[in-house]
XYZ file of C-alpha atoms in Angstrom:
632
model
C -8.852 -18.726 21.242
C -12.478 -17.608 21.270
C -14.691 -17.912 24.310
C -18.422 -17.612 24.733
C -18.399 -15.721 28.014
C -17.677 -12.092 28.692
C -17.292 -9.104 26.416
C -13.521 -9.386 26.287
C -13.885 -13.043 25.399
C -16.200 -12.287 22.499
C -13.556 -10.007 21.031
C -10.846 -12.688 21.592
C -8.991 -10.275 23.863
C -5.558 -11.762 24.575
C -3.200 -8.847 25.391
C 0.410 -9.266 24.308
C 2.964 -9.923 27.025
C 5.889 -7.558 27.522
C 8.534 -10.094 26.435
C 6.645 -10.887 23.223
C 6.134 -7.164 22.580
C 9.900 -6.579 22.715
C 10.466 -9.342 20.156
C 7.867 -7.715 17.902
C 9.256 -4.172 18.145
C 12.754 -5.509 17.436
C 11.621 -6.539 13.942
C 11.273 -2.954 12.666
C 14.179 -1.887 10.456
C 12.998 1.595 9.490
C 12.192 4.591 11.708
C 8.652 4.369 13.070
C 7.204 7.592 11.627
C 3.477 6.827 11.830
C 2.412 3.714 13.729
C -0.873 1.880 13.344
C -2.060 -0.882 15.668
C -5.168 -2.684 14.413
C -7.056 -4.598 17.127
C -5.263 -2.439 19.682
C -7.071 -3.683 22.801
C -5.955 -1.562 25.746
C -2.768 -0.544 23.951
C -0.303 -2.855 25.693
C 2.063 -2.966 22.694
C 2.201 0.827 22.574
C 2.488 1.296 26.338
C 5.414 -1.134 26.686
C 7.346 0.764 23.998
C 6.582 4.172 25.480
C 7.740 3.085 28.949
C 10.880 1.355 27.713
C 9.855 -2.201 28.677
C 10.457 -1.583 32.420
C 9.774 -5.139 33.608
C 12.225 -6.877 31.260
C 15.869 -7.716 31.779
C 18.346 -6.353 29.231
C 18.778 -9.766 27.638
C 15.035 -9.941 26.874
C 15.191 -6.817 24.690
C 17.043 -7.743 21.462
C 18.370 -4.305 20.490
C 19.476 -3.608 24.084
C 21.178 -6.938 24.682
C 23.475 -6.435 21.677
C 24.846 -3.134 23.051
C 27.824 -2.671 25.359
C 26.781 -2.151 28.993
C 28.527 1.132 29.718
C 27.822 4.434 31.389
C 27.531 7.842 29.778
C 27.890 11.230 31.441
C 25.497 14.155 31.218
C 27.005 17.021 33.213
C 27.275 15.901 36.823
C 25.131 12.824 36.258
C 25.829 9.390 34.830
C 23.426 6.949 33.229
C 23.497 3.513 31.675
C 23.681 3.564 27.867
C 21.366 0.566 27.776
C 18.703 2.496 29.701
C 18.590 5.020 26.852
C 18.387 2.208 24.301
C 15.354 0.748 26.082
C 13.391 3.849 25.079
C 14.163 3.499 21.382
C 10.448 3.548 20.563
C 9.235 5.734 23.435
C 8.786 8.900 21.376
C 6.050 7.847 18.950
C 4.993 11.024 17.144
C 1.891 9.691 15.384
C -0.197 6.722 16.512
C -3.403 5.496 14.869
C -5.362 2.580 16.297
C -8.419 0.503 15.469
C -10.327 -1.211 18.277
C -13.749 -2.833 18.110
C -14.326 -2.666 21.898
C -15.244 0.965 22.641
C -14.542 0.471 26.360
C -10.818 0.413 25.508
C -10.869 3.718 23.605
C -10.218 5.973 26.663
C -7.102 3.975 27.557
C -5.861 4.208 23.963
C -6.441 7.961 23.800
C -4.562 8.354 27.085
C -1.538 6.844 25.313
C -1.738 9.585 22.651
C -3.357 7.346 20.039
C -5.974 8.479 17.546
C -8.826 5.994 17.165
C -9.567 5.790 13.433
C -12.153 3.008 13.473
C -13.843 0.115 15.226
C -13.667 -2.876 12.868
C -10.299 -3.126 11.108
C -11.855 -4.981 8.175
C -13.799 -1.781 7.391
C -10.598 0.276 6.995
C -9.935 0.712 3.271
C -6.533 2.427 3.153
C -3.418 2.888 5.305
C -1.396 4.723 2.676
C 0.068 7.238 5.180
C 1.150 4.574 7.708
C 4.856 3.686 7.953
C 4.666 0.850 10.510
C 2.013 -1.655 11.599
C 2.266 -3.772 14.733
C -0.609 -6.139 15.428
C -1.922 -8.969 17.559
C -5.192 -9.665 15.719
C -7.971 -12.018 16.864
C -6.446 -15.472 16.454
C -9.494 -16.911 14.671
C -9.096 -14.251 11.968
C -5.373 -13.521 12.203
C -4.561 -14.504 8.619
C -7.380 -12.345 7.191
C -6.323 -9.348 9.282
C -2.682 -9.563 8.211
C -3.654 -9.844 4.538
C -6.055 -6.909 4.889
C -3.311 -4.795 6.484
C -0.925 -5.712 3.651
C -3.483 -4.731 1.013
C -4.192 -1.396 2.724
C -0.527 -0.398 3.137
C 1.505 1.410 0.514
C 5.118 1.738 1.739
C 5.523 0.259 5.202
C 6.688 -2.484 7.539
C 4.253 -4.920 9.166
C 4.890 -7.005 12.298
C 2.224 -9.412 13.558
C 1.717 -12.451 15.751
C -0.911 -14.971 14.692
C -1.697 -18.597 15.386
C 1.220 -20.689 14.093
C -1.251 -23.171 12.620
C -2.182 -20.565 9.980
C 1.331 -20.907 8.535
C 2.076 -24.553 9.304
C -1.187 -25.786 7.763
C -1.950 -23.556 4.744
C -5.029 -25.456 3.585
C -6.984 -22.412 2.345
C -6.263 -19.912 -0.441
C -6.044 -17.197 2.193
C -3.372 -19.024 4.168
C -1.489 -19.968 1.005
C -1.385 -16.327 -0.033
C 0.038 -15.320 3.349
C 2.727 -18.016 3.103
C 3.696 -16.690 -0.356
C 3.857 -13.126 0.965
C 6.183 -14.206 3.766
C 8.416 -16.062 1.284
C 8.546 -13.051 -1.007
C 8.504 -10.093 1.368
C 9.563 -11.105 4.854
C 10.252 -13.699 7.523
C 8.416 -15.842 10.077
C 9.550 -17.121 13.460
C 7.618 -19.651 15.537
C 7.387 -19.003 19.290
C 6.015 -21.094 22.155
C 4.825 -20.092 25.627
C 4.192 -16.446 24.727
C 0.829 -16.283 26.512
C 1.733 -18.263 29.623
C 3.693 -15.980 31.989
C 3.167 -12.299 32.836
C 0.111 -11.874 30.620
C -3.433 -10.725 31.432
C -5.030 -13.832 29.871
C -3.227 -17.140 29.417
C -3.187 -19.728 26.626
C -0.586 -22.269 25.503
C -1.069 -21.694 21.761
C 2.048 -21.510 19.575
C 2.351 -18.261 17.639
C 4.016 -17.174 14.419
C 5.884 -13.865 14.568
C 5.610 -12.411 11.057
C 7.601 -9.577 9.502
C 6.650 -8.141 6.096
C 8.068 -5.177 4.206
C 6.073 -3.561 1.419
C 8.242 -1.551 -0.977
C 6.368 0.106 -3.860
C 7.718 1.133 -7.232
C 8.235 4.739 -8.215
C 5.023 5.794 -9.923
C 5.028 9.565 -9.651
C 7.423 12.241 -8.422
C 5.291 14.165 -5.946
C 8.141 16.527 -5.060
C 8.415 17.547 -8.693
C 4.691 18.303 -8.804
C 4.967 20.533 -5.736
C 8.363 22.055 -6.494
C 7.203 25.516 -7.562
C 4.199 25.779 -5.259
C 4.382 28.109 -2.294
C 4.243 26.824 1.270
C 3.275 28.672 4.396
C 0.364 30.923 5.315
C -2.655 31.208 3.082
C -2.937 34.103 0.606
C -4.380 34.274 -2.872
C -2.091 34.829 -5.851
C -2.603 35.275 -9.570
C -3.894 32.285 -11.541
C -2.594 31.416 -14.980
C -5.857 31.747 -16.905
C -4.453 30.240 -20.112
C -3.136 27.160 -18.312
C -6.453 26.625 -16.545
C -8.349 27.003 -19.794
C -6.066 24.554 -21.597
C -6.559 21.957 -18.851
C -10.329 22.500 -18.888
C -10.388 22.162 -15.103
C -13.831 22.825 -13.628
C -13.119 26.012 -11.752
C -16.344 25.862 -9.778
C -15.050 22.901 -7.727
C -11.765 24.615 -6.929
C -13.359 28.005 -6.291
C -16.108 26.516 -4.145
C -13.655 24.506 -2.070
C -11.369 27.522 -1.629
C -14.361 29.678 -0.669
C -15.516 27.175 1.961
C -11.962 26.935 3.258
C -11.611 30.704 3.620
C -14.983 30.968 5.337
C -14.008 28.171 7.723
C -10.680 29.857 8.464
C -12.404 33.166 9.166
C -14.907 31.544 11.509
C -12.184 29.547 13.269
C -10.137 32.692 13.855
C -13.114 34.463 15.436
C -13.931 31.434 17.586
C -10.349 31.146 18.845
C -10.165 34.835 19.676
C -13.503 34.723 21.491
C -12.548 31.594 23.446
C -9.183 33.101 24.432
C -10.885 36.237 25.716
C -13.552 34.211 27.526
C -10.930 31.972 29.156
C -8.859 35.000 30.206
C -11.878 36.720 31.772
C -12.928 33.468 33.432
C -9.484 33.046 34.977
C -9.528 36.656 36.202
C -12.548 35.773 38.362
C -10.485 33.233 40.239
C -10.996 29.554 40.910
C -14.031 27.650 42.149
C -14.697 26.899 45.811
C -13.799 23.253 45.251
C -10.449 24.261 43.748
C -9.770 26.651 46.648
C -10.389 23.789 49.050
C -8.173 21.411 47.083
C -5.326 23.917 46.665
C -5.643 25.405 50.138
C -5.937 28.982 48.859
C -8.201 31.980 49.393
C -10.349 34.028 47.056
C -7.411 36.171 45.988
C -5.740 33.215 44.212
C -5.500 33.485 40.413
C -4.191 31.033 37.826
C -1.091 32.227 35.965
C -2.434 32.814 32.438
C -0.422 33.918 29.408
C -1.251 36.672 26.925
C -4.628 36.409 25.188
C -3.050 36.634 21.735
C -0.719 33.679 22.353
C -3.609 31.517 23.524
C -5.729 32.536 20.536
C -2.919 31.837 18.055
C -2.110 28.451 19.579
C -5.745 27.355 19.356
C -6.128 28.795 15.860
C -3.053 26.959 14.544
C -4.589 23.614 15.525
C -7.871 24.459 13.816
C -6.162 25.954 10.761
C -3.964 22.902 10.157
C -7.023 20.662 10.433
C -8.998 22.789 7.959
C -6.139 22.793 5.466
C -5.831 19.001 5.643
C -9.570 18.674 5.036
C -9.432 21.042 2.054
C -6.484 19.288 0.398
C -8.154 15.933 1.057
C -11.074 17.068 -1.099
C -8.641 17.646 -3.962
C -6.666 14.429 -3.460
C -9.806 12.277 -3.591
C -11.621 14.372 -6.208
C -12.320 13.134 -9.714
C -10.017 15.893 -10.961
C -7.129 13.804 -9.675
C -8.411 10.223 -9.600
C -9.575 10.413 -13.219
C -6.057 11.388 -14.301
C -3.950 9.216 -11.991
C -3.499 5.495 -11.865
C -4.438 3.842 -8.581
C -0.782 3.382 -7.638
C 0.052 6.975 -8.536
C -2.873 8.183 -6.430
C -1.680 6.096 -3.470
C 1.804 7.539 -3.915
C 0.332 11.021 -3.713
C -1.710 10.092 -0.634
C 1.341 8.521 1.006
C 3.079 11.916 0.796
C -0.009 13.851 1.859
C 1.790 15.366 4.855
C 4.047 17.268 2.431
C 1.057 18.360 0.363
C -0.685 19.610 3.510
C 2.194 22.068 3.972
C 1.154 23.852 0.785
C -0.956 26.958 1.168
C -4.481 26.102 0.064
C -5.068 28.652 -2.680
C -6.660 28.442 -6.137
C -3.220 29.029 -7.662
C -1.679 26.145 -5.739
C -4.553 23.772 -6.511
C -4.431 24.615 -10.216
C -0.627 24.419 -10.178
C -0.652 21.013 -8.514
C -3.189 19.593 -10.975
C -1.313 21.216 -13.866
C 1.842 19.386 -12.760
C -0.072 16.108 -12.764
C -1.392 16.768 -16.284
C 2.091 17.495 -17.615
C 3.291 14.167 -16.199
C 0.499 12.065 -17.700
C 2.712 10.465 -20.368
C 5.081 9.011 -17.796
C 2.197 8.234 -15.447
C 0.340 6.179 -18.049
C 3.441 4.298 -19.139
C 4.200 3.432 -15.518
C 0.562 2.548 -14.937
C 0.479 0.093 -17.862
C 3.754 -1.581 -16.869
C 2.794 -1.801 -13.197
C -0.671 -3.104 -14.085
C 0.966 -5.804 -16.217
C 3.307 -6.708 -13.345
C 0.450 -6.770 -10.848
C -1.619 -9.165 -12.976
C 1.443 -11.382 -13.497
C 2.309 -11.307 -9.786
C -1.171 -12.115 -8.498
C -1.415 -15.531 -10.121
C 0.969 -17.852 -11.975
C -2.056 -18.974 -14.028
C -1.933 -15.626 -15.844
C 1.638 -16.062 -17.157
C 2.966 -17.151 -20.536
C 6.756 -17.399 -20.990
C 8.650 -16.970 -24.248
C 12.217 -16.490 -25.395
C 12.803 -12.752 -25.504
C 14.158 -10.840 -28.483
C 17.061 -9.262 -26.665
C 18.053 -8.611 -23.086
C 20.686 -6.775 -21.094
C 20.375 -9.504 -18.490
C 21.868 -12.980 -18.480
C 18.511 -14.713 -18.979
C 16.558 -14.046 -22.167
C 13.063 -14.755 -20.859
C 9.987 -12.706 -21.673
C 6.477 -12.861 -20.238
C 3.008 -12.014 -21.471
C -0.565 -12.485 -20.241
C -2.744 -15.332 -21.478
C -4.957 -14.292 -24.363
C -8.217 -15.941 -23.338
C -8.454 -15.269 -19.592
C -6.671 -13.892 -16.576
C -7.625 -14.177 -12.902
C -7.263 -11.634 -10.109
C -7.820 -12.580 -6.448
C -8.816 -10.546 -3.367
C -11.753 -8.471 -4.609
C -13.710 -7.480 -1.505
C -17.309 -6.326 -1.272
C -17.952 -3.101 0.590
C -21.188 -1.570 1.785
C -24.419 -1.785 -0.237
C -23.114 -4.750 -2.223
C -20.492 -2.756 -4.118
C -16.781 -3.438 -4.464
C -14.339 -1.943 -1.975
C -13.063 1.514 -2.991
C -9.468 0.362 -3.520
C -10.631 -2.552 -5.682
C -12.740 -0.186 -7.770
C -9.655 1.974 -8.323
C -7.700 -1.093 -9.471
C -10.423 -1.876 -12.013
C -10.311 1.771 -13.045
C -6.599 1.294 -13.820
C -7.488 -1.587 -16.133
C -10.102 0.616 -17.808
C -7.682 3.528 -18.213
C -4.847 1.351 -19.498
C -6.853 -0.439 -22.204
C -8.733 2.698 -23.236
C -5.408 4.530 -23.538
C -3.810 1.702 -25.542
C -6.748 1.698 -27.944
C -6.591 5.445 -28.518
C -9.889 6.142 -26.790
C -10.883 9.453 -25.234
C -13.560 10.412 -22.745
C -15.737 8.193 -20.592
C -16.916 4.735 -21.614
C -18.658 1.705 -20.186
C -15.694 0.132 -18.423
C -15.332 -2.437 -15.661
C -16.087 -0.004 -12.843
C -19.316 1.154 -14.462
C -20.330 -2.429 -15.287
C -19.795 -3.496 -11.659
C -21.974 -0.620 -10.461
C -24.788 -1.403 -12.905
C -24.951 -5.123 -12.155
C -25.164 -7.249 -9.023
C -21.872 -9.070 -9.546
C -22.462 -11.142 -6.390
C -24.717 -13.428 -8.427
C -21.695 -14.898 -10.223
C -23.215 -14.173 -13.626
C -21.042 -13.182 -16.557
C -21.223 -9.469 -17.424
C -19.755 -7.272 -20.153
C -17.786 -4.040 -20.360
C -16.151 -2.232 -23.271
C -13.141 -4.550 -23.551
C -13.987 -7.559 -21.340
C -16.501 -10.055 -20.179
C -16.003 -10.833 -16.495
C -17.356 -12.928 -13.649
C -16.990 -12.426 -9.885
C -16.774 -15.431 -7.541
C -17.938 -14.143 -4.169
C -16.889 -17.155 -2.081
C -13.202 -17.002 -3.046
C -13.221 -13.253 -3.848
C -11.692 -13.709 -7.304
C -12.619 -12.116 -10.605
C -12.104 -13.768 -13.991
C -11.576 -11.538 -17.034
C -12.270 -12.717 -20.597
C -10.977 -10.341 -23.320
C -13.598 -9.704 -25.998
C -10.949 -9.842 -28.730
C -7.366 -11.040 -29.143
C -6.397 -7.458 -29.959
C -7.299 -6.341 -26.422
C -4.586 -8.429 -24.745
C -2.164 -8.239 -27.657
C -1.820 -4.463 -27.355
C -0.985 -4.647 -23.663
C 1.453 -7.538 -24.123
C 3.248 -5.888 -27.045
C 3.365 -2.512 -25.310
C 5.166 -3.962 -22.271
C 7.225 -6.383 -24.382
C 8.690 -3.529 -26.422
C 9.419 -1.339 -23.404
C 11.305 -4.200 -21.751
C 12.994 -5.209 -25.000
C 11.366 -8.640 -24.951
C 9.966 -7.966 -28.418
C 11.418 -6.215 -31.465
C 10.114 -2.814 -32.469
C 8.441 -4.480 -35.462
C 7.543 -8.172 -35.387
C 8.578 -8.329 -39.080
C 12.159 -8.159 -37.785
C 11.749 -11.593 -36.152
C 11.738 -14.924 -37.960
C 8.791 -17.315 -38.145
C 10.047 -19.459 -35.236
C 10.156 -16.444 -32.913
C 6.612 -15.450 -33.913
C 5.400 -19.035 -33.467
C 6.748 -19.471 -29.933
C 5.272 -16.075 -29.002
C 1.822 -16.608 -30.567
C 1.451 -20.187 -29.307
C 2.973 -19.406 -25.934
C 0.137 -20.948 -23.906
C 0.854 -24.458 -25.217
C 4.612 -24.018 -25.075
C 4.467 -22.671 -21.502
C 2.773 -25.875 -20.343
C 5.727 -27.809 -21.783
C 8.265 -25.362 -20.294
C 6.784 -25.755 -16.819
C 6.589 -29.559 -17.044
C 10.287 -29.649 -17.919
C 11.072 -27.048 -15.227
C 9.270 -29.018 -12.524
C 11.109 -32.216 -13.434
C 14.439 -30.414 -13.072
C 13.350 -28.789 -9.790
C 11.512 -31.639 -8.075
C 14.180 -32.041 -5.371
C 14.442 -28.341 -4.564
C 12.092 -25.550 -3.535
C 12.151 -21.867 -4.299
C 10.174 -18.859 -5.391
C 7.965 -19.308 -8.449
C 9.866 -18.441 -11.667
C 7.444 -15.724 -12.796
C 7.847 -13.905 -9.491
C 11.622 -14.386 -9.498
C 11.799 -12.864 -12.979
C 9.682 -9.893 -11.888
C 11.939 -9.271 -8.901
C 15.006 -9.412 -11.122
C 13.432 -6.933 -13.555
C 12.739 -4.600 -10.636
C 16.373 -4.991 -9.461
C 15.411 -6.470 -6.102
C 15.855 -10.267 -6.213
C 14.904 -12.124 -3.042
C 18.079 -14.211 -3.045
C 20.594 -13.740 -5.848
C 21.829 -17.358 -5.784
C 18.344 -18.857 -5.589
C 17.095 -16.468 -8.298
C 19.982 -17.497 -10.543
C 19.174 -21.197 -10.070
C 15.460 -20.663 -10.702
C 15.914 -18.637 -13.885
C 18.677 -20.895 -15.193
C 16.364 -23.908 -14.847
C 13.593 -22.065 -16.656
C 15.981 -20.932 -19.400
C 17.160 -24.534 -19.843
C 13.568 -25.758 -19.966
C 12.700 -23.229 -22.694
C 15.807 -24.093 -24.715
C 15.086 -27.810 -24.386
C 11.489 -27.503 -25.586
C 12.569 -25.317 -28.500
C 15.162 -27.891 -29.484
C 12.528 -30.643 -29.368
C 10.282 -28.660 -31.707
C 13.162 -27.569 -33.935
C 12.652 -23.869 -33.171
C 15.507 -21.441 -33.752
C 14.178 -18.068 -32.645
C 15.992 -15.054 -34.002
C 15.914 -12.213 -36.531
C 14.373 -12.567 -39.949
C 16.730 -12.656 -42.895
C 18.064 -9.197 -43.563
C 17.426 -7.915 -40.025
C 19.827 -7.487 -37.139
C 19.002 -8.904 -33.738
C 20.257 -5.769 -32.015
C 17.247 -3.600 -31.251
C 17.430 -0.596 -28.921
C 15.103 -0.482 -25.927
C 11.889 1.337 -26.723
C 10.327 3.848 -24.373
C 7.340 6.094 -24.656
C 6.635 9.467 -23.143
C 3.762 11.216 -24.930
C 3.213 14.885 -24.325
C 0.532 16.160 -21.995
C -1.612 17.174 -24.933
C -1.378 13.664 -26.386
C -2.227 12.138 -23.013
C -5.276 14.278 -22.470
C -6.357 14.476 -26.100
C -6.205 11.550 -28.530
C -3.422 9.150 -27.521
C -2.472 6.965 -30.467
C 0.281 4.485 -29.712
C 2.709 4.483 -32.634
C 4.759 2.021 -30.627
C 2.200 -0.715 -30.997
C 2.489 -3.209 -33.771
C -0.211 -3.085 -36.402
């Protein structure tokens, strides 16, 4: 829908109509706690919701139309129940918007929205957002929806984009969006949405997309904050032994706390001075212009409250802002990011509002970081498993199937990563030719996981450092401690080549044992089991050829993704998942029969092996982590 005339045209400004807006808002299933509207324009989507869609009939508002049309009494007055339902989204407590056209910012602020940026593609994280509603520029609708999905942590996303982006998925970008809709949401195609009652008209068909992003449980933030004191800010005693054992650099914490206290002191003085100045100003009376407008004389005075109440009200606003800024320094500091996985960090940031309630004291900062350190064993285990799942989920080319050792589920199917190469899409370049911050943190997870699995301690030349040292945009092949890698700028993918078979084997066996896909000791399995596991790349090609022949007249979610969803106890469709995994199981069994493989325990060993878990102590996690779990 672009045009070459006018500022609004250049920004592809096509405001959403009220009827379409109601259909979009109806998609939300959860409470809208913190809303974000990228490409907000003048804020039509927000304004319609706040005003209760006044120009629509009841039948045009889905959640209103389904209610009984009855009256309710409030004292001496009566009102329609449906009129209350219209305002379901009118009380939006927190609204963040992004809008590239600065001329729209005043209108957005008038709606109570906070403008957090100009170009949505420059926003790197929306971890605190609970709901996104968007009508992005149609030429870039697919890219904007994917960017929003990547930035979110635990949220719902509703968007309208050009229907052609879904109906004709010719690019990798469009194909990825189609897969996301299949796996995480729904799409509805609508015609004539920009024809009547809209500021600018077009007859384009749109796709109304709903996506829900539900993360795993990576870290219990409430447990980390359980013993920390909330409320006003006062210093308390610090456990010197605990701080010494953690080797936390006290200068960072002390300096940040000092700056915070100085800021608080200055803010208090400013608020008191402003309250006094305003009180004295008001005691002088109003200006001549105000006298003329109000029709009053020089004896008129504004009704002002007590000075102390005004000072405290102003100070509370400043104090809360200062405390958020201080905690933000801790949450994004290397003290935390070096210890946490990327997903664990995003979990912490997603619950930042609870952390902001904590008094910002040295004791609380040390206590919070101490709680993180004590949880490192569980954090690293979760990080390794979730990293494995993320690599598997991002591309079917990364997956090798094998018959698992044992399973509590109906299907005995295990997965591992390919030994020679795996591919990860959607690596974006940020400013100064460096990778986006979130992508750097994902690479840092890979570094941490493999360094941990190999018993390493301290810093090393990992993927993040290698990307900083080299201009990866050239497409050349570079090296890090455990990998060689190459970045393809055009398609935004990165290919990883393990420098030794041991690198991938440790990750695969670690996850395989936790999920009971592999025995505790491979000596417990017979030669056929070891063969189908070791030569899984070749066998997987045969499995998938057989699977595709059995599935050629049906469609469904890819088997690797279906298996992941089943493992995470959230299958997309239980019947479809059952059919998919049954076909894959049959394909594996058929190939094994062709090759004469009978996978099972070695002579003298029982097939029953208990599930293996790992939870090293904090000292192991921060000292020299050696994984006894791993096979030699």
